[in-house]
């Protein structure tokens, strides 16, 4: 089996799959935007923050397996750092994320015919598959599609409801800005897939709203980072319960409901928010002035913050997975999360985490109050979460994915 894998940004799950395919001897090529090596001589001339950002694009693969298309992504990263808006304007900027995905898609489609005849399939991600799939079909290759977040019709339905329920938060709902052309492209990609891969049962359920899907859908959860070596210290009785939220600060993540829950409990809890706002919002701005707020941290810093807290709250309305859930569990931090995430696939309610309905500050407050009263149970749940994360590693994810892909060939 020989597979071409493509993704411009190389997220954790992409790197894990690339490594798994390479270890199995099944990676023909990996097409991406940027590929950085720690030994690259120019790195030490750059500011430390830029170095760290670029090194997120390091792939532990043979150099000959990696093909890059760097210019749009390089300008996108520079624009975000320097505050330039025109190159990254939503959908229309030359270096916006949509343009980066489309450019790599076109490039891969042009290259397919030149690759060795042993190539059997292409594995592409949402928004970057359309032209690659069209060319792959002409060449008789299998088209495998990865949908990291739920289907767009389901997303739009719930986010339109939310904009009406909470108009003060409407500008933070980014998906409402997508054009009809972009949404139609997503449907055409799905229609061209021979198999679809998702990371949660919730994402699979959202595809019930998609028209004309005949391809099998494989649900394979993502992996956890290395588990903390020692149990996490739980705040003792009498101290405020330390509550953490990690993610983009917008209403798709249900942030307003967390803030309402914290107001119910008052000084019994201490809240930390880690993430960037996704749009202007007066209630959010007031919250950022009231509670501890960290706009951005490197991954290691996020994990360290998790170890300093007692519980993660993830009240998302619509989430393809929610990697922060497993990251928190690996640090011994139990999570309170909605069933519109991967939480039902990851933990047992009341054992190593809590499941709550969406849009319920009362349910969040109830679970936080229970953990505040019973610190022994909080510690037990943290250890159970750590044990669960130990079983759900990235190596498990990559091995399972490689087997599933082989089954599709």
CSV table of C-alpha atoms in Angstrom, one decimal:
chain,number,residue,atom,x,y,z
A,1,UNK,CA,0.0,0.0,0.0
A,2,UNK,CA,1.3,3.5,-0.9
A,3,UNK,CA,-0.5,6.7,0.2
A,4,UNK,CA,-0.1,10.4,-0.5
A,5,UNK,CA,-1.0,12.5,2.5
A,6,UNK,CA,-1.6,16.2,2.2
A,7,UNK,CA,-2.3,19.0,4.7
A,8,UNK,CA,-0.9,22.6,4.7
A,9,UNK,CA,-0.5,23.1,8.4
A,10,UNK,CA,0.6,19.8,9.9
A,11,UNK,CA,-1.5,19.6,13.1
A,12,UNK,CA,-0.7,17.0,15.7
A,13,UNK,CA,-3.1,14.5,14.2
A,14,UNK,CA,-1.6,15.0,10.8
A,15,UNK,CA,2.0,14.5,12.1
A,16,UNK,CA,0.9,11.4,13.9
A,17,UNK,CA,-0.7,9.9,10.8
A,18,UNK,CA,2.3,10.8,8.6
A,19,UNK,CA,4.7,9.1,11.1
A,20,UNK,CA,2.4,6.0,11.3
A,21,UNK,CA,2.3,5.6,7.6
A,22,UNK,CA,6.0,6.1,7.3
A,23,UNK,CA,6.7,3.5,10.0
A,24,UNK,CA,4.4,1.0,8.2
A,25,UNK,CA,6.3,1.6,5.0
A,26,UNK,CA,3.1,3.0,3.4
A,27,UNK,CA,3.8,6.8,3.0
A,28,UNK,CA,4.6,7.7,-0.6
A,29,UNK,CA,4.8,11.4,0.0
A,30,UNK,CA,3.6,14.1,2.4
A,31,UNK,CA,2.6,17.4,0.8
A,32,UNK,CA,2.4,20.4,3.1
A,33,UNK,CA,3.1,24.2,3.1
A,34,UNK,CA,6.1,24.6,5.3
A,35,UNK,CA,8.6,22.0,6.6
A,36,UNK,CA,11.2,23.2,9.1
A,37,UNK,CA,14.2,21.3,10.5
A,38,UNK,CA,15.8,22.2,13.9
A,39,UNK,CA,19.2,22.3,12.1
A,40,UNK,CA,18.1,24.9,9.6
A,41,UNK,CA,20.8,27.6,9.9
A,42,UNK,CA,18.6,30.7,9.7
A,43,UNK,CA,16.5,29.7,12.7
A,44,UNK,CA,18.9,31.1,15.3
A,45,UNK,CA,18.6,34.6,13.7
A,46,UNK,CA,14.9,34.7,14.4
A,47,UNK,CA,13.2,35.8,17.6
A,48,UNK,CA,12.5,32.9,20.0
A,49,UNK,CA,8.8,33.1,19.6
A,50,UNK,CA,9.1,32.9,15.8
A,51,UNK,CA,11.4,29.9,16.2
A,52,UNK,CA,8.9,28.1,18.3
A,53,UNK,CA,6.1,28.8,15.9
A,54,UNK,CA,8.1,27.6,12.9
A,55,UNK,CA,9.3,24.4,14.7
A,56,UNK,CA,5.7,23.3,15.0
A,57,UNK,CA,6.2,22.5,11.3
A,58,UNK,CA,8.9,19.9,11.9
A,59,UNK,CA,8.1,16.5,10.6
A,60,UNK,CA,10.0,13.4,11.7
A,61,UNK,CA,10.1,12.0,8.1
A,62,UNK,CA,12.8,11.4,5.5
A,63,UNK,CA,13.4,14.6,3.6
A,64,UNK,CA,12.7,13.0,0.3
A,65,UNK,CA,9.1,12.2,1.5
A,66,UNK,CA,8.2,15.8,2.1
A,67,UNK,CA,7.1,18.3,-0.7
A,68,UNK,CA,6.3,21.9,0.3
A,69,UNK,CA,4.4,24.8,-1.1
A,70,UNK,CA,5.6,27.6,1.3
A,71,UNK,CA,4.8,31.1,0.1
A,72,UNK,CA,1.2,31.7,1.0
A,73,UNK,CA,1.5,30.0,4.4
A,74,UNK,CA,4.7,32.0,5.2
A,75,UNK,CA,2.9,35.2,4.4
A,76,UNK,CA,-0.1,34.1,6.5
A,77,UNK,CA,2.0,33.5,9.5
A,78,UNK,CA,3.9,36.7,9.1
A,79,UNK,CA,0.7,38.7,8.6
A,80,UNK,CA,-0.8,37.2,11.8
A,81,UNK,CA,2.3,38.1,13.8
A,82,UNK,CA,2.7,41.6,12.3
A,83,UNK,CA,-1.0,42.5,12.4
A,84,UNK,CA,-1.4,42.8,8.6
A,85,UNK,CA,-5.1,42.3,7.8
A,86,UNK,CA,-5.3,42.5,4.0
A,87,UNK,CA,-3.4,39.3,3.2
A,88,UNK,CA,-5.5,37.2,5.5
A,89,UNK,CA,-9.0,38.6,4.9
A,90,UNK,CA,-11.5,35.8,5.3
A,91,UNK,CA,-11.7,33.7,2.1
A,92,UNK,CA,-10.4,36.5,-0.2
A,93,UNK,CA,-7.0,37.3,1.1
A,94,UNK,CA,-4.1,36.0,-1.0
A,95,UNK,CA,-2.7,34.3,2.2
A,96,UNK,CA,-5.9,33.6,4.1
A,97,UNK,CA,-6.2,30.0,5.4
A,98,UNK,CA,-8.7,29.1,2.7
A,99,UNK,CA,-6.3,30.3,0.0
A,100,UNK,CA,-3.5,28.2,1.6
A,101,UNK,CA,-5.6,25.1,1.5
A,102,UNK,CA,-6.9,25.7,-2.1
A,103,UNK,CA,-3.4,26.4,-3.4
A,104,UNK,CA,-1.9,23.2,-2.0
A,105,UNK,CA,-4.9,21.3,-3.3
A,106,UNK,CA,-4.3,22.6,-6.9
A,107,UNK,CA,-0.6,21.9,-6.6
A,108,UNK,CA,-1.0,18.3,-5.4
A,109,UNK,CA,-3.6,17.7,-8.2
A,110,UNK,CA,-1.0,18.8,-10.8
A,111,UNK,CA,1.7,16.5,-9.3
A,112,UNK,CA,-0.3,13.3,-9.0
A,113,UNK,CA,0.3,12.0,-12.5
A,114,UNK,CA,4.1,12.3,-12.0
A,115,UNK,CA,4.1,10.1,-8.9
A,116,UNK,CA,5.1,6.4,-9.0
A,117,UNK,CA,2.6,3.9,-10.3
A,118,UNK,CA,2.6,2.1,-6.9
A,119,UNK,CA,0.6,5.0,-5.5
A,120,UNK,CA,-2.8,3.6,-4.5
A,121,UNK,CA,-4.6,6.5,-2.8
A,122,UNK,CA,-4.7,10.0,-1.5
A,123,UNK,CA,-5.6,11.1,2.0
A,124,UNK,CA,-6.9,14.7,2.2
A,125,UNK,CA,-8.5,17.0,4.7
A,126,UNK,CA,-11.6,19.2,4.6
A,127,UNK,CA,-11.2,22.3,2.4
A,128,UNK,CA,-8.1,20.8,0.7
A,129,UNK,CA,-9.4,17.8,-1.3
A,130,UNK,CA,-11.5,18.9,-4.2
A,131,UNK,CA,-9.1,19.1,-7.1
A,132,UNK,CA,-6.8,16.4,-5.7
A,133,UNK,CA,-9.8,14.0,-5.6
A,134,UNK,CA,-10.9,14.9,-9.2
A,135,UNK,CA,-7.4,14.1,-10.5
A,136,UNK,CA,-7.1,11.0,-8.3
A,137,UNK,CA,-10.3,9.6,-9.7
A,138,UNK,CA,-9.0,10.0,-13.3
A,139,UNK,CA,-5.9,8.0,-12.3
A,140,UNK,CA,-7.9,5.3,-10.5
A,141,UNK,CA,-6.7,6.2,-7.0
A,142,UNK,CA,-8.7,5.8,-3.8
A,143,UNK,CA,-9.9,9.1,-2.3
A,144,UNK,CA,-9.8,9.2,1.5
A,145,UNK,CA,-11.3,12.2,3.3
A,146,UNK,CA,-10.8,13.5,6.8
A,147,UNK,CA,-13.4,15.7,8.5
A,148,UNK,CA,-11.8,17.1,11.6
A,149,UNK,CA,-14.8,19.1,12.7
A,150,UNK,CA,-18.5,18.4,12.3
A,151,UNK,CA,-20.5,18.8,9.0
A,152,UNK,CA,-21.1,22.4,8.1
A,153,UNK,CA,-25.0,22.2,7.8
A,154,UNK,CA,-25.2,21.0,11.4
A,155,UNK,CA,-22.7,23.7,12.5
A,156,UNK,CA,-24.6,26.5,10.8
A,157,UNK,CA,-28.0,25.3,12.3
A,158,UNK,CA,-26.8,25.4,15.9
A,159,UNK,CA,-24.8,28.6,15.4
A,160,UNK,CA,-27.7,30.4,13.8
A,161,UNK,CA,-29.8,29.4,16.8
A,162,UNK,CA,-27.0,30.6,19.2
A,163,UNK,CA,-26.7,34.0,17.4
A,164,UNK,CA,-30.5,34.5,18.0
A,165,UNK,CA,-30.3,33.4,21.6
A,166,UNK,CA,-27.2,35.4,22.5
A,167,UNK,CA,-27.0,38.3,20.0
A,168,UNK,CA,-24.3,40.0,22.2
A,169,UNK,CA,-22.0,37.0,21.3
A,170,UNK,CA,-23.0,36.7,17.6
A,171,UNK,CA,-19.8,38.4,16.3
A,172,UNK,CA,-17.7,35.6,17.9
A,173,UNK,CA,-19.3,32.9,15.8
A,174,UNK,CA,-16.8,32.7,12.9
A,175,UNK,CA,-18.5,29.9,10.9
A,176,UNK,CA,-21.4,32.2,10.1
A,177,UNK,CA,-19.0,34.1,7.8
A,178,UNK,CA,-18.4,31.3,5.3
A,179,UNK,CA,-19.6,31.9,1.8
A,180,UNK,CA,-22.0,29.7,-0.1
A,181,UNK,CA,-19.2,28.9,-2.6
A,182,UNK,CA,-17.0,27.6,0.3
A,183,UNK,CA,-19.9,25.5,1.7
A,184,UNK,CA,-20.7,24.0,-1.7
A,185,UNK,CA,-17.0,23.1,-2.1
A,186,UNK,CA,-17.2,21.1,1.1
A,187,UNK,CA,-20.2,19.1,-0.2
A,188,UNK,CA,-18.4,18.3,-3.4
A,189,UNK,CA,-15.4,17.1,-1.5
A,190,UNK,CA,-17.5,14.8,0.6
A,191,UNK,CA,-19.3,13.5,-2.5
A,192,UNK,CA,-15.9,12.6,-4.0
A,193,UNK,CA,-14.7,10.5,-1.1
A,194,UNK,CA,-14.4,6.7,-1.1
A,195,UNK,CA,-14.1,6.7,2.7
A,196,UNK,CA,-14.5,9.3,5.4
A,197,UNK,CA,-12.6,9.5,8.6
A,198,UNK,CA,-13.8,11.4,11.7
A,199,UNK,CA,-12.5,11.6,15.3
A,200,UNK,CA,-15.7,11.4,17.2
A,201,UNK,CA,-19.2,9.9,17.2
A,202,UNK,CA,-20.6,13.4,17.3
A,203,UNK,CA,-18.9,14.3,14.0
A,204,UNK,CA,-20.3,11.2,12.5
A,205,UNK,CA,-23.8,12.1,13.6
A,206,UNK,CA,-23.6,15.5,12.1
A,207,UNK,CA,-23.0,13.9,8.7
A,208,UNK,CA,-26.6,12.6,8.8
A,209,UNK,CA,-27.5,16.1,7.4
A,210,UNK,CA,-25.2,15.7,4.4
A,211,UNK,CA,-26.8,14.8,1.1
A,212,UNK,CA,-25.7,11.7,-0.9
A,213,UNK,CA,-23.0,10.2,1.3
A,214,UNK,CA,-22.4,6.6,0.3
A,215,UNK,CA,-18.9,6.3,1.6
A,216,UNK,CA,-18.2,4.4,4.8
A,217,UNK,CA,-17.5,6.5,7.9
A,218,UNK,CA,-14.7,5.5,10.2
A,219,UNK,CA,-14.6,6.9,13.8
A,220,UNK,CA,-11.1,6.9,15.2
A,221,UNK,CA,-10.4,9.2,18.2
A,222,UNK,CA,-7.3,11.3,18.5
A,223,UNK,CA,-4.5,10.6,21.0
A,224,UNK,CA,-3.3,12.1,24.3
A,225,UNK,CA,0.1,13.5,25.0
A,226,UNK,CA,2.5,11.7,27.4
A,227,UNK,CA,0.8,11.2,30.7
A,228,UNK,CA,2.1,13.2,33.7
A,229,UNK,CA,4.5,11.1,35.8
A,230,UNK,CA,2.9,11.9,39.1
A,231,UNK,CA,-0.6,12.6,40.4
A,232,UNK,CA,-1.7,16.2,40.2
A,233,UNK,CA,-2.1,18.1,43.5
A,234,UNK,CA,-5.8,18.9,44.2
A,235,UNK,CA,-6.6,22.2,45.9
A,236,UNK,CA,-7.4,21.4,49.6
A,237,UNK,CA,-10.8,22.0,51.2
A,238,UNK,CA,-11.2,25.7,52.0
A,239,UNK,CA,-9.4,26.9,48.9
A,240,UNK,CA,-11.4,28.0,45.8
A,241,UNK,CA,-11.8,25.4,43.2
A,242,UNK,CA,-9.4,26.2,40.3
A,243,UNK,CA,-11.4,26.1,37.0
A,244,UNK,CA,-9.7,26.2,33.6
A,245,UNK,CA,-11.0,26.8,30.1
A,246,UNK,CA,-8.7,26.4,27.0
A,247,UNK,CA,-9.8,27.2,23.5
A,248,UNK,CA,-10.8,30.0,21.2
A,249,UNK,CA,-13.0,32.5,23.1
A,250,UNK,CA,-16.2,32.5,21.2
A,251,UNK,CA,-19.7,31.3,21.5
A,252,UNK,CA,-19.2,28.1,19.5
A,253,UNK,CA,-17.2,27.0,22.5
A,254,UNK,CA,-20.1,27.9,24.8
A,255,UNK,CA,-18.0,30.4,26.7
A,256,UNK,CA,-21.0,32.5,27.9
A,257,UNK,CA,-22.5,29.5,29.7
A,258,UNK,CA,-19.2,28.9,31.6
A,259,UNK,CA,-19.2,32.5,32.7
A,260,UNK,CA,-22.8,32.3,33.9
A,261,UNK,CA,-21.9,29.2,35.9
A,262,UNK,CA,-19.0,30.9,37.5
A,263,UNK,CA,-21.2,33.8,38.5
A,264,UNK,CA,-23.6,31.4,40.2
A,265,UNK,CA,-20.8,30.0,42.4
A,266,UNK,CA,-19.0,33.3,43.1
A,267,UNK,CA,-15.8,33.1,45.1
A,268,UNK,CA,-16.0,29.4,45.5
A,269,UNK,CA,-14.2,29.1,42.2
A,270,UNK,CA,-11.2,30.8,40.5
A,271,UNK,CA,-11.5,30.9,36.7
A,272,UNK,CA,-8.6,31.0,34.2
A,273,UNK,CA,-9.3,31.5,30.5
A,274,UNK,CA,-6.6,30.6,27.9
A,275,UNK,CA,-7.3,31.6,24.3
A,276,UNK,CA,-7.9,34.5,21.9
A,277,UNK,CA,-11.3,36.1,21.3
A,278,UNK,CA,-12.9,35.3,18.0
A,279,UNK,CA,-14.7,38.6,17.6
A,280,UNK,CA,-15.8,41.7,19.4
A,281,UNK,CA,-18.0,41.0,22.3
A,282,UNK,CA,-18.7,43.4,25.3
A,283,UNK,CA,-19.7,40.6,27.8
A,284,UNK,CA,-16.5,38.7,26.9
A,285,UNK,CA,-14.3,41.9,27.3
A,286,UNK,CA,-15.8,42.4,30.7
A,287,UNK,CA,-15.0,38.8,31.6
A,288,UNK,CA,-11.4,39.1,30.4
A,289,UNK,CA,-11.0,42.1,32.8
A,290,UNK,CA,-12.6,40.2,35.7
A,291,UNK,CA,-10.9,36.8,35.5
A,292,UNK,CA,-7.4,35.5,34.9
A,293,UNK,CA,-6.8,35.6,31.2
A,294,UNK,CA,-3.9,34.3,29.1
A,295,UNK,CA,-4.1,35.0,25.4
A,296,UNK,CA,-1.6,32.4,24.2
A,297,UNK,CA,0.8,29.9,25.5
A,298,UNK,CA,3.1,27.3,23.9
A,299,UNK,CA,1.8,23.7,24.3
A,300,UNK,CA,4.1,22.9,27.2
A,301,UNK,CA,2.8,26.0,29.0
A,302,UNK,CA,-0.8,24.9,28.5
A,303,UNK,CA,-0.1,21.5,30.0
A,304,UNK,CA,1.7,23.2,32.9
A,305,UNK,CA,-1.4,25.3,33.5
A,306,UNK,CA,-3.6,22.2,33.4
A,307,UNK,CA,-1.5,20.7,36.2
A,308,UNK,CA,-2.1,23.8,38.4
A,309,UNK,CA,-5.9,23.6,38.1
A,310,UNK,CA,-8.6,21.3,39.5
A,311,UNK,CA,-11.0,20.8,36.6
A,312,UNK,CA,-11.3,21.7,32.9
A,313,UNK,CA,-14.7,23.0,31.7
A,314,UNK,CA,-15.4,22.6,28.0
A,315,UNK,CA,-19.0,23.6,27.3
A,316,UNK,CA,-18.7,23.6,23.5
A,317,UNK,CA,-21.8,23.7,21.3
A,318,UNK,CA,-20.2,22.1,18.3
A,319,UNK,CA,-16.8,20.4,18.4
A,320,UNK,CA,-15.3,17.8,16.0
A,321,UNK,CA,-13.2,16.4,18.9
A,322,UNK,CA,-11.7,18.8,21.5
A,323,UNK,CA,-8.0,17.8,21.9
A,324,UNK,CA,-7.9,19.8,25.2
A,325,UNK,CA,-10.0,17.1,26.8
A,326,UNK,CA,-7.3,14.4,26.3
A,327,UNK,CA,-4.5,16.9,27.1
A,328,UNK,CA,-6.2,17.7,30.4
A,329,UNK,CA,-6.9,14.1,31.2
A,330,UNK,CA,-3.2,13.2,30.6
A,331,UNK,CA,-2.3,15.8,33.3
A,332,UNK,CA,-4.8,14.2,35.8
A,333,UNK,CA,-7.3,17.0,35.2
A,334,UNK,CA,-10.9,15.7,34.9
A,335,UNK,CA,-13.2,17.5,32.5
A,336,UNK,CA,-16.7,18.7,32.4
A,337,UNK,CA,-17.8,18.7,28.8
A,338,UNK,CA,-20.9,18.6,26.6
A,339,UNK,CA,-22.0,15.7,24.4
A,340,UNK,CA,-21.4,17.8,21.3
A,341,UNK,CA,-17.7,17.0,21.6
A,342,UNK,CA,-15.6,13.7,21.8
A,343,UNK,CA,-16.3,13.5,25.5
A,344,UNK,CA,-18.8,10.6,25.2
A,345,UNK,CA,-16.1,8.6,23.3
A,346,UNK,CA,-13.4,9.4,25.9
A,347,UNK,CA,-14.7,9.0,29.4
A,348,UNK,CA,-17.4,7.5,31.5
A,349,UNK,CA,-19.8,10.1,33.1
A,350,UNK,CA,-18.9,10.6,36.7
A,351,UNK,CA,-15.8,8.4,36.6
A,352,UNK,CA,-13.1,10.2,34.8
A,353,UNK,CA,-15.1,13.2,33.7
A,354,UNK,CA,-18.7,14.7,33.6
A,355,UNK,CA,-21.1,14.9,30.6
A,356,UNK,CA,-23.4,17.9,30.5
A,357,UNK,CA,-26.0,19.2,28.1
A,358,UNK,CA,-25.3,22.3,26.0
A,359,UNK,CA,-26.4,25.7,27.1
A,360,UNK,CA,-26.7,24.8,30.7
A,361,UNK,CA,-24.8,27.0,33.2
A,362,UNK,CA,-26.8,25.3,35.9
A,363,UNK,CA,-25.4,21.8,35.0
A,364,UNK,CA,-21.9,23.3,34.9
A,365,UNK,CA,-22.4,24.9,38.3
A,366,UNK,CA,-23.9,21.7,39.8
A,367,UNK,CA,-20.8,19.6,38.8
A,368,UNK,CA,-18.4,22.3,40.0
A,369,UNK,CA,-20.2,22.5,43.3
A,370,UNK,CA,-20.0,18.7,43.7
A,371,UNK,CA,-16.3,18.7,43.1
A,372,UNK,CA,-15.8,21.7,45.4
A,373,UNK,CA,-17.5,19.8,48.2
A,374,UNK,CA,-15.8,16.5,47.6
A,375,UNK,CA,-12.1,17.0,47.0
A,376,UNK,CA,-11.4,13.3,47.5
A,377,UNK,CA,-13.7,12.4,44.6
A,378,UNK,CA,-11.9,15.2,42.5
A,379,UNK,CA,-8.6,13.4,43.1
A,380,UNK,CA,-10.0,10.0,42.3
A,381,UNK,CA,-11.5,11.3,39.0
A,382,UNK,CA,-8.2,12.9,38.1
A,383,UNK,CA,-6.4,9.6,38.6
A,384,UNK,CA,-9.0,7.8,36.5
A,385,UNK,CA,-8.6,10.4,33.8
A,386,UNK,CA,-4.9,9.9,33.8
A,387,UNK,CA,-5.4,6.1,33.4
A,388,UNK,CA,-7.8,6.7,30.5
A,389,UNK,CA,-5.3,9.0,28.7
A,390,UNK,CA,-2.6,6.4,29.1
A,391,UNK,CA,-4.6,4.0,27.0
A,392,UNK,CA,-5.5,6.5,24.3
A,393,UNK,CA,-2.0,7.5,23.0
A,394,UNK,CA,-1.0,9.0,19.7
A,395,UNK,CA,0.7,5.8,18.8
A,396,UNK,CA,-2.7,4.0,19.3
A,397,UNK,CA,-4.3,6.5,17.0
A,398,UNK,CA,-1.7,6.2,14.2
A,399,UNK,CA,-1.7,2.4,14.3
A,400,UNK,CA,-5.5,2.3,14.2
A,401,UNK,CA,-5.6,4.7,11.3
A,402,UNK,CA,-3.0,2.8,9.3
A,403,UNK,CA,-5.1,-0.4,9.6
A,404,UNK,CA,-8.3,1.4,8.7
A,405,UNK,CA,-6.7,3.0,5.6
A,406,UNK,CA,-5.3,-0.4,4.5
A,407,UNK,CA,-8.9,-1.8,4.8
A,408,UNK,CA,-10.1,0.9,2.4
A,409,UNK,CA,-7.6,0.1,-0.3
